[in-house]
């Protein structure tokens, strides 16, 4: 199987590293619109070869590992692939992408979201094992071709990923709560502290808690602007529900309702009975 | 030097583990108001002996590693220690504690806040190395006795901690931004997701980002209720500045001001130029 990876950053680069070891893979070629990324990807041996965009169409499988608006633009340029080609996107939103797939290649297309990542980006952020034992959400598979579904499942299974199937709309709402809203909050925490006059003094004291809560604020603005655009409605809903929750806690603190404050913290503790 | 540790949870237990290896330490005794904690601390070999509260007064150094309201209550019971004894609290707030120290033991007392911890609590959470290479904030040292200052510095230096000196009021404001406000937010993120009907489905998809942002929601309600009480004014200010920041981001998303959204994310990225 020949693989093309469009976008050689954290997601695409890590995918290349993981797929290289698989014996059903013949060759991995890469494309990136950023010249620096192309060079770095070759230097790091992420892919066997860098090709022009036109040539990715010759591969059996094309991964789109680029910001979500880029996925939509790329699909427009892939309408002439043969009917055996499988196109898999790895975007963090699904509904807008799925509804934008040109009908002529709808069967070629598989909508996937691997629930993994780090705050780092670019080819140097690529790490082997990023996908190992993580969940991949596959959306609206009934509209993808049988061959394409099988190909996608084979690849994700070979990466030891756990597959979860759902509608694109359902995915986007879930993702707003567990990923997109927390990213918005992390950027805002970072900016709140950065606006303090003595930010350097404050940060000199930063321990693990602050590092956890501000880590996502390191994420790529290019990638996250697109995600926020595409999942705007769900994101706003999630942010507003969070704001209500925080306001409730704040009001309880302000009015010395300590039993209520305590109960809200105990409720928060329960998350980890489910999560761990 | 004989050491007493009052409170054998994460902070006190980890301190015991780190101090055991030091050759200037003769004996470490422990006290906890929780019978289970006493047993567990002995089983885990955190301390040499469990003693009654009265007996901690016979040690050279008494660490108060308990919730901050407990620190204030304990200081009331330590007014009869000899003038050579050093009492060090490890609480996350400083101003209220310092102003509550009975004048007769003010010189005995050193206000310290080690900027370290994990979301876990109780004796089983104790880990060696928790203090290693971390910052300890020492407040209002000019009001502590010379012998007590030297003793505290000697101990924290032997733990390889970096010392930072400031006023209690200054500490509390910094701590509100880098620690207390982020904890309040983490509890609220956890509760927002827990109130979703399909929380189990949502959490099945949770990846590293959500785990980072909800980790602090696992923290002890007993400990954090006290901290929120004692640092209420600074905490509310920090939460409100964060709320303004998040509202600004939300409004920009809502009104499709994508350049502004992008800029706010780029600003957030800058935090890590300072922090890393």
XYZ file of C-alpha atoms in Angstrom:
552
model
C 0.000 0.000 0.000
C 1.330 3.453 -0.938
C 0.481 6.256 1.460
C 0.441 10.013 0.884
C 0.375 12.358 3.841
C -0.699 15.936 3.175
C 0.522 18.040 6.081
C 3.752 17.004 7.814
C 3.192 18.510 11.241
C 2.463 16.850 14.582
C -0.385 14.647 13.329
C 0.904 13.821 9.837
C 4.518 13.439 10.905
C 3.633 11.171 13.823
C 1.403 9.104 11.546
C 4.286 8.670 9.114
C 6.578 7.519 11.928
C 4.031 4.954 13.103
C 3.193 3.634 9.635
C 6.812 3.213 8.518
C 7.182 0.100 10.662
C 4.114 -1.674 9.174
C 4.885 -4.366 6.633
C 1.735 -3.743 4.561
C 3.059 -0.262 3.749
C 5.158 0.026 0.632
C 6.006 3.710 0.439
C 5.097 6.912 2.252
C 5.210 10.196 0.354
C 4.540 13.602 1.833
C 3.296 17.019 0.797
C 3.254 20.268 2.741
C 2.588 23.831 1.551
C 5.364 25.049 3.839
C 8.832 24.720 2.246
C 10.574 24.563 5.630
C 8.332 21.729 6.745
C 9.155 19.767 3.586
C 12.886 20.053 4.266
C 12.555 19.209 7.941
C 10.306 16.221 7.234
C 12.952 14.782 4.910
C 15.773 15.515 7.342
C 13.839 13.757 10.092
C 13.130 10.828 7.771
C 9.405 11.140 8.347
C 8.602 10.267 4.707
C 10.415 8.515 1.868
C 9.881 11.366 -0.573
C 8.331 14.822 -0.891
C 6.014 15.102 -3.905
C 3.920 17.754 -5.644
C 0.273 17.838 -4.599
C -0.809 16.358 -7.954
C 1.220 13.220 -7.262
C -0.477 12.364 -3.978
C -3.433 11.303 -6.126
C -1.438 8.312 -7.364
C -1.292 6.772 -3.890
C -3.715 4.191 -2.491
C -4.423 6.248 0.592
C -4.253 10.023 1.045
C -4.251 11.360 4.608
C -5.221 15.002 5.074
C -3.416 16.033 8.251
C -3.905 19.777 7.936
C -6.080 22.458 9.575
C -9.767 21.808 9.002
C -10.366 24.639 6.515
C -7.412 23.260 4.550
C -9.119 19.856 4.479
C -12.148 21.386 2.756
C -9.970 23.237 0.221
C -7.888 20.110 -0.492
C -10.948 17.938 -1.110
C -11.935 20.346 -3.918
C -8.633 19.562 -5.602
C -8.976 15.802 -5.251
C -12.152 15.303 -7.303
C -10.276 13.445 -10.058
C -8.851 10.569 -7.982
C -9.635 7.041 -9.129
C -12.474 5.245 -7.389
C -10.151 2.927 -5.464
C -8.359 5.739 -3.670
C -9.103 6.261 0.029
C -8.963 9.817 1.368
C -8.902 10.074 5.173
C -8.979 13.377 7.005
C -7.747 13.700 10.603
C -9.476 16.989 11.418
C -10.794 17.913 14.852
C -14.220 18.903 13.500
C -16.309 16.661 11.296
C -19.725 18.043 10.336
C -18.628 20.933 8.076
C -15.978 18.795 6.437
C -18.393 15.958 5.686
C -20.980 18.315 4.226
C -18.305 19.907 2.018
C -17.016 16.707 0.393
C -17.610 16.952 -3.378
C -20.283 14.274 -4.139
C -18.108 12.676 -6.839
C -15.538 11.616 -4.211
C -17.910 11.037 -1.273
C -17.300 7.266 -1.400
C -13.545 7.847 -1.499
C -13.725 9.813 1.713
C -13.504 8.639 5.332
C -13.969 11.185 8.138
C -11.691 10.379 11.079
C -10.637 12.155 14.263
C -7.849 10.535 16.255
C -8.347 11.708 19.858
C -4.690 12.373 20.470
C -2.170 15.160 20.125
C 0.195 17.350 22.066
C 0.459 21.123 22.343
C 3.467 21.125 20.011
C 3.267 21.561 16.261
C 5.283 21.288 13.047
C 7.384 18.318 11.800
C 9.754 18.486 14.786
C 6.766 17.802 17.067
C 6.209 14.398 15.417
C 6.544 11.448 17.810
C 6.200 7.727 17.256
C 3.445 6.191 19.332
C 1.181 9.277 19.297
C -1.689 7.111 18.013
C -0.919 3.975 20.064
C -3.836 2.822 22.232
C -5.820 6.022 21.575
C -9.408 6.394 20.334
C -10.179 7.248 16.703
C -13.675 8.519 15.962
C -14.990 7.499 12.522
C -18.031 9.447 11.362
C -20.900 8.727 8.949
C -19.190 5.614 7.568
C -22.399 4.553 5.786
C -21.641 7.235 3.199
C -18.082 5.994 2.564
C -17.285 3.184 0.114
C -16.924 -0.379 1.444
C -13.312 -0.593 0.276
C -12.523 2.768 1.851
C -14.104 1.795 5.189
C -12.110 -1.424 5.252
C -8.883 0.343 4.346
C -9.333 2.974 7.047
C -10.228 0.376 9.688
C -7.244 -1.758 8.710
C -4.858 1.164 9.090
C -6.240 2.412 12.425
C -6.353 -1.146 13.788
C -2.724 -1.636 12.810
C -1.927 1.503 14.843
C -3.576 -0.183 17.884
C -6.313 2.436 18.005
C -9.762 1.859 19.507
C -12.472 2.731 16.981
C -15.572 4.702 17.921
C -18.384 5.258 15.389
C -20.794 8.166 15.413
C -22.495 10.887 13.396
C -20.412 13.941 12.539
C -22.821 16.204 14.405
C -22.566 14.089 17.532
C -18.767 14.077 17.310
C -18.626 17.847 17.038
C -20.747 18.381 20.146
C -18.633 15.946 22.194
C -15.412 17.476 20.890
C -16.622 20.953 21.880
C -16.864 19.826 25.514
C -13.779 17.675 25.896
C -11.418 19.529 23.621
C -12.442 22.828 22.054
C -13.861 24.580 25.139
C -10.877 23.526 27.312
C -8.521 24.965 24.668
C -10.372 28.307 24.676
C -10.120 28.360 28.486
C -6.417 27.579 28.472
C -5.678 30.471 26.079
C -7.704 32.762 28.360
C -5.886 31.608 31.507
C -2.554 32.318 29.800
C -3.705 35.768 28.693
C -5.119 36.654 32.112
C -1.756 35.994 33.768
C 0.198 37.653 30.939
C -1.717 40.900 31.529
C -0.610 41.062 35.155
C 2.060 43.693 35.693
C 4.368 41.322 37.499
C 3.829 38.335 35.255
C 7.465 37.293 35.489
C 7.296 37.159 39.272
C 4.066 35.242 39.125
C 5.400 32.734 36.642
C 8.609 32.238 38.618
C 6.352 30.544 41.158
C 4.371 28.434 38.683
C 4.117 24.774 39.637
C 2.502 21.736 38.035
C -1.084 22.949 38.383
C -0.550 26.093 36.359
C 1.513 24.221 33.804
C -1.331 21.732 33.288
C -3.914 24.456 32.894
C -1.867 26.597 30.501
C -0.251 23.841 28.415
C -2.919 23.934 25.706
C -2.319 27.682 25.279
C 0.835 26.666 23.449
C -1.236 25.116 20.636
C -1.140 26.292 17.030
C -3.298 29.391 16.366
C -3.638 28.360 12.693
C -5.106 25.017 13.615
C -7.340 26.292 16.408
C -8.717 29.304 14.557
C -10.088 26.868 11.977
C -11.524 24.510 14.588
C -13.242 27.361 16.434
C -14.685 28.595 13.111
C -16.019 25.213 12.085
C -17.425 24.244 15.466
C -18.536 27.714 16.496
C -22.073 26.879 17.633
C -21.141 23.898 19.804
C -18.098 25.701 21.174
C -20.119 28.750 22.216
C -22.662 26.495 23.919
C -19.922 24.654 25.811
C -18.200 27.910 26.850
C -21.493 29.352 28.085
C -22.328 26.256 30.130
C -18.838 26.456 31.635
C -19.312 30.174 32.366
C -22.551 29.386 34.212
C -20.761 26.746 36.244
C -17.873 29.053 37.160
C -20.252 31.899 38.000
C -22.127 29.588 40.351
C -18.906 28.644 42.124
C -17.761 32.267 42.264
C -21.104 33.478 43.686
C -20.983 30.754 46.326
C -17.462 31.849 47.338
C -18.488 35.517 47.363
C -21.490 34.887 49.573
C -19.630 32.525 51.920
C -21.797 29.522 51.055
C -18.979 27.169 51.967
C -21.074 24.025 52.075
C -22.088 24.676 48.496
C -18.481 25.389 47.469
C -17.404 22.163 49.136
C -20.161 20.183 47.407
C -19.197 21.571 43.989
C -15.623 20.463 44.559
C -16.797 17.007 45.665
C -18.919 16.818 42.515
C -15.848 17.727 40.467
C -13.906 14.906 42.160
C -16.411 12.397 40.722
C -15.188 13.026 37.193
C -12.197 10.905 37.947
C -14.260 7.901 39.001
C -15.384 7.835 35.366
C -12.232 9.020 33.680
C -9.567 6.951 35.399
C 17.503 17.567 64.743
C 14.131 16.066 65.703
C 11.260 16.816 63.365
C 7.496 16.649 63.978
C 5.126 16.638 61.052
C 1.513 17.540 61.767
C -0.583 16.256 58.859
C 0.607 13.107 57.107
C -0.979 13.633 53.696
C 0.595 14.465 50.344
C 2.687 17.405 51.602
C 3.610 16.125 55.062
C 4.143 12.540 53.952
C 6.337 13.566 51.021
C 8.325 15.861 53.292
C 8.924 12.975 55.692
C 10.139 10.765 52.834
C 12.572 13.444 51.657
C 13.885 14.300 55.119
C 14.485 10.695 56.185
C 17.587 10.517 54.013
C 19.243 13.631 55.494
C 21.990 12.977 58.002
C 21.262 16.057 60.118
C 17.856 14.566 60.959
C 17.722 12.420 64.051
C 14.078 11.388 64.283
C 10.792 12.181 62.515
C 7.550 11.882 64.437
C 4.094 12.424 63.011
C 0.632 13.490 64.114
C -2.640 13.395 62.211
C -6.201 13.888 63.471
C -7.317 11.090 61.140
C -6.802 7.618 62.685
C -6.614 5.928 59.271
C -3.891 8.322 58.162
C -1.862 7.542 61.294
C -1.973 3.813 60.548
C -1.208 4.219 56.877
C 1.686 6.597 57.583
C 3.273 4.000 59.855
C 2.655 1.165 57.396
C 4.266 3.223 54.653
C 7.188 4.033 56.948
C 6.705 7.749 56.423
C 7.587 8.554 60.058
C 9.449 6.798 62.864
C 6.609 7.163 65.330
C 3.096 8.539 65.715
C 2.747 10.793 68.752
C 0.033 12.737 70.559
C -0.244 16.402 69.559
C 1.228 17.509 72.906
C 4.449 15.639 72.153
C 5.187 17.409 68.884
C 6.128 20.399 71.060
C 9.220 18.523 72.235
C 10.736 18.492 68.724
C 13.174 21.042 67.332
C 11.046 21.697 64.278
C 7.266 21.341 63.870
C 5.902 21.321 60.340
C 2.207 22.124 59.916
C 1.212 20.317 56.720
C -2.551 20.616 57.103
C -5.349 22.681 55.513
C -4.865 26.384 56.131
C -7.694 26.819 58.659
C -6.152 23.916 60.557
C -2.829 25.778 60.626
C -4.477 28.713 62.397
C -6.181 26.414 64.906
C -2.960 24.488 65.589
C -0.921 27.635 66.206
C -3.337 28.488 69.051
C -2.365 25.182 70.690
C 1.384 25.716 70.289
C 1.738 28.888 72.371
C 3.712 27.083 75.078
C 6.637 25.815 72.964
C 10.146 26.756 74.075
C 11.775 29.694 72.343
C 14.176 27.492 70.362
C 11.426 25.595 68.581
C 10.827 26.350 64.905
C 7.255 26.062 63.601
C 6.955 26.028 59.801
C 3.623 25.977 58.011
C 3.318 24.776 54.414
C -0.066 26.344 53.650
C -1.099 27.673 50.231
C -2.215 31.024 51.655
C -0.056 33.185 53.860
C -1.577 36.520 54.870
C -4.390 35.284 57.154
C -2.105 32.698 58.737
C 0.620 35.249 59.473
C -1.842 37.709 60.998
C -3.263 34.931 63.193
C 0.010 33.786 64.755
C -0.211 34.321 68.543
C 2.355 37.090 69.295
C 4.075 34.967 71.941
C 5.222 32.481 69.280
C 5.647 34.901 66.366
C 9.430 34.479 66.444
C 9.056 30.695 66.508
C 7.030 30.820 63.320
C 8.179 30.702 59.682
C 5.565 31.069 56.903
C 6.448 28.877 53.923
C 4.685 27.776 50.771
C 6.413 25.087 48.728
C 5.174 25.570 45.138
C 4.663 21.897 44.496
C 2.004 19.239 44.840
C -0.108 16.791 42.898
C -3.882 16.367 42.654
C -3.698 13.331 44.957
C -4.080 13.472 48.714
C -3.682 11.436 51.880
C -0.617 9.465 53.085
C -0.707 7.121 50.071
C -0.177 10.163 47.824
C 3.217 10.864 49.429
C 6.145 10.692 46.996
C 9.844 11.197 47.506
C 11.219 14.038 45.416
C 8.043 16.161 45.544
C 10.091 19.102 46.834
C 13.213 18.525 44.751
C 14.215 21.519 42.596
C 10.937 23.336 43.332
C 10.410 26.885 44.616
C 9.573 27.578 48.256
C 8.149 30.998 49.067
C 9.150 32.316 52.495
C 7.080 35.251 53.725
C 7.684 38.116 56.150
C 10.895 36.545 57.470
C 11.846 39.765 59.278
C 9.222 38.871 61.878
C 10.636 35.373 62.475
C 13.510 34.685 64.864
C 17.064 34.497 63.483
C 17.489 30.884 64.616
C 14.129 29.964 63.081
C 14.987 31.611 59.731
C 18.290 29.777 59.615
C 16.682 26.456 60.491
C 13.994 26.814 57.824
C 16.538 27.860 55.178
C 18.804 24.971 56.097
C 15.985 22.452 55.721
C 14.642 23.815 52.413
C 18.161 24.120 51.006
C 18.842 20.498 51.946
C 15.724 19.579 49.929
C 17.269 21.344 46.899
C 14.547 23.962 46.851
C 14.938 27.446 45.389
C 13.975 30.095 47.953
C 11.831 33.094 47.072
C 11.192 35.845 49.646
C 8.160 38.123 49.686
C 5.386 39.664 51.746
C 2.455 37.429 52.624
C 0.055 39.746 50.797
C 2.144 39.628 47.644
C 2.341 35.832 47.830
C -1.417 35.503 48.146
C -2.088 37.617 45.080
C 0.416 35.648 42.964
C -0.949 32.343 44.260
C -4.496 33.396 43.323
C -3.432 33.731 39.680
C -1.145 30.752 39.232
C -2.847 28.284 41.503
C -6.176 29.138 43.126
C -8.032 30.510 40.079
C -6.869 27.596 37.869
C -8.151 25.146 40.494
C -11.577 26.842 40.546
C -11.674 26.622 36.737
C -10.712 22.963 36.700
C -13.543 22.067 39.118
C -15.957 24.010 36.879
C -14.761 22.285 33.701
C -15.285 18.903 35.372
C -18.778 19.874 36.536
C -19.766 21.282 33.140
C -18.975 17.991 31.433
C -20.507 15.914 34.248
C -23.837 17.677 33.726
C -24.002 16.619 30.082
C -26.501 13.829 29.568
C -24.052 11.674 27.658
C -21.072 12.319 29.884
C -19.860 8.727 29.617
C -19.780 8.966 25.818
C -18.013 12.273 25.989
C -15.414 11.028 28.431
C -14.783 7.875 26.415
C -13.225 10.235 23.882
C -11.180 12.285 26.346
C -7.545 12.710 25.353
C -4.567 14.452 26.937
C -5.970 17.967 26.650
C -9.052 17.277 28.700
C -7.055 15.263 31.215
C -4.698 18.224 31.728
C -7.544 20.660 32.201
C -9.556 18.486 34.589
C -6.699 16.989 36.613
C -6.879 19.608 39.378
C -10.594 18.832 39.832
C -9.407 15.711 41.615
C -7.913 17.825 44.436
C -9.043 17.646 48.056
C -12.239 19.652 48.786
C -11.169 19.997 52.440
C -7.911 21.623 51.486
C -9.329 23.826 48.751
C -12.376 25.050 50.640
C -9.966 26.492 53.218
C -7.717 28.066 50.601
C -10.671 29.664 48.810
C -11.925 31.010 52.161
C -8.595 32.498 53.157
C -7.738 33.984 49.787
C -11.269 34.941 48.798
C -10.607 38.527 47.709
C -7.609 37.749 45.497
C -9.297 34.648 44.109
C -12.448 36.522 43.117
C -10.337 39.195 41.422
C -8.398 36.570 39.467
C -11.572 34.693 38.459
C -13.180 37.935 37.282
C -10.159 38.936 35.203
C -10.212 35.461 33.674
C -13.954 35.762 32.987
C -13.355 39.068 31.172
C -10.659 37.421 29.088
C -12.825 34.435 28.162
C -15.791 36.692 27.381
C -13.604 38.709 25.021
C -12.529 35.548 23.205
C -16.105 34.249 23.089
C -17.464 37.536 21.723
C -14.767 37.586 19.044
C -15.725 34.026 18.006
C -19.428 34.874 18.044
C -18.976 37.941 15.852
C -16.546 36.206 13.469
C -13.636 38.509 14.339
C -11.169 35.808 13.359
C -8.123 38.060 13.234
C -8.786 39.003 16.826
C -9.318 35.354 17.819
C -6.066 34.436 16.098
C -4.202 37.261 17.850
C -5.494 36.207 21.266
C -4.216 32.693 20.633
C -0.839 34.037 19.506
C -0.708 36.129 22.681
C -1.451 32.995 24.698
C 1.436 31.195 22.966
C 3.841 33.811 24.374
C 3.326 32.507 27.895
C 5.575 29.626 27.072
C 8.456 31.860 26.026
C 8.519 32.924 29.668
C 7.490 29.689 31.333
C 9.671 27.143 29.558
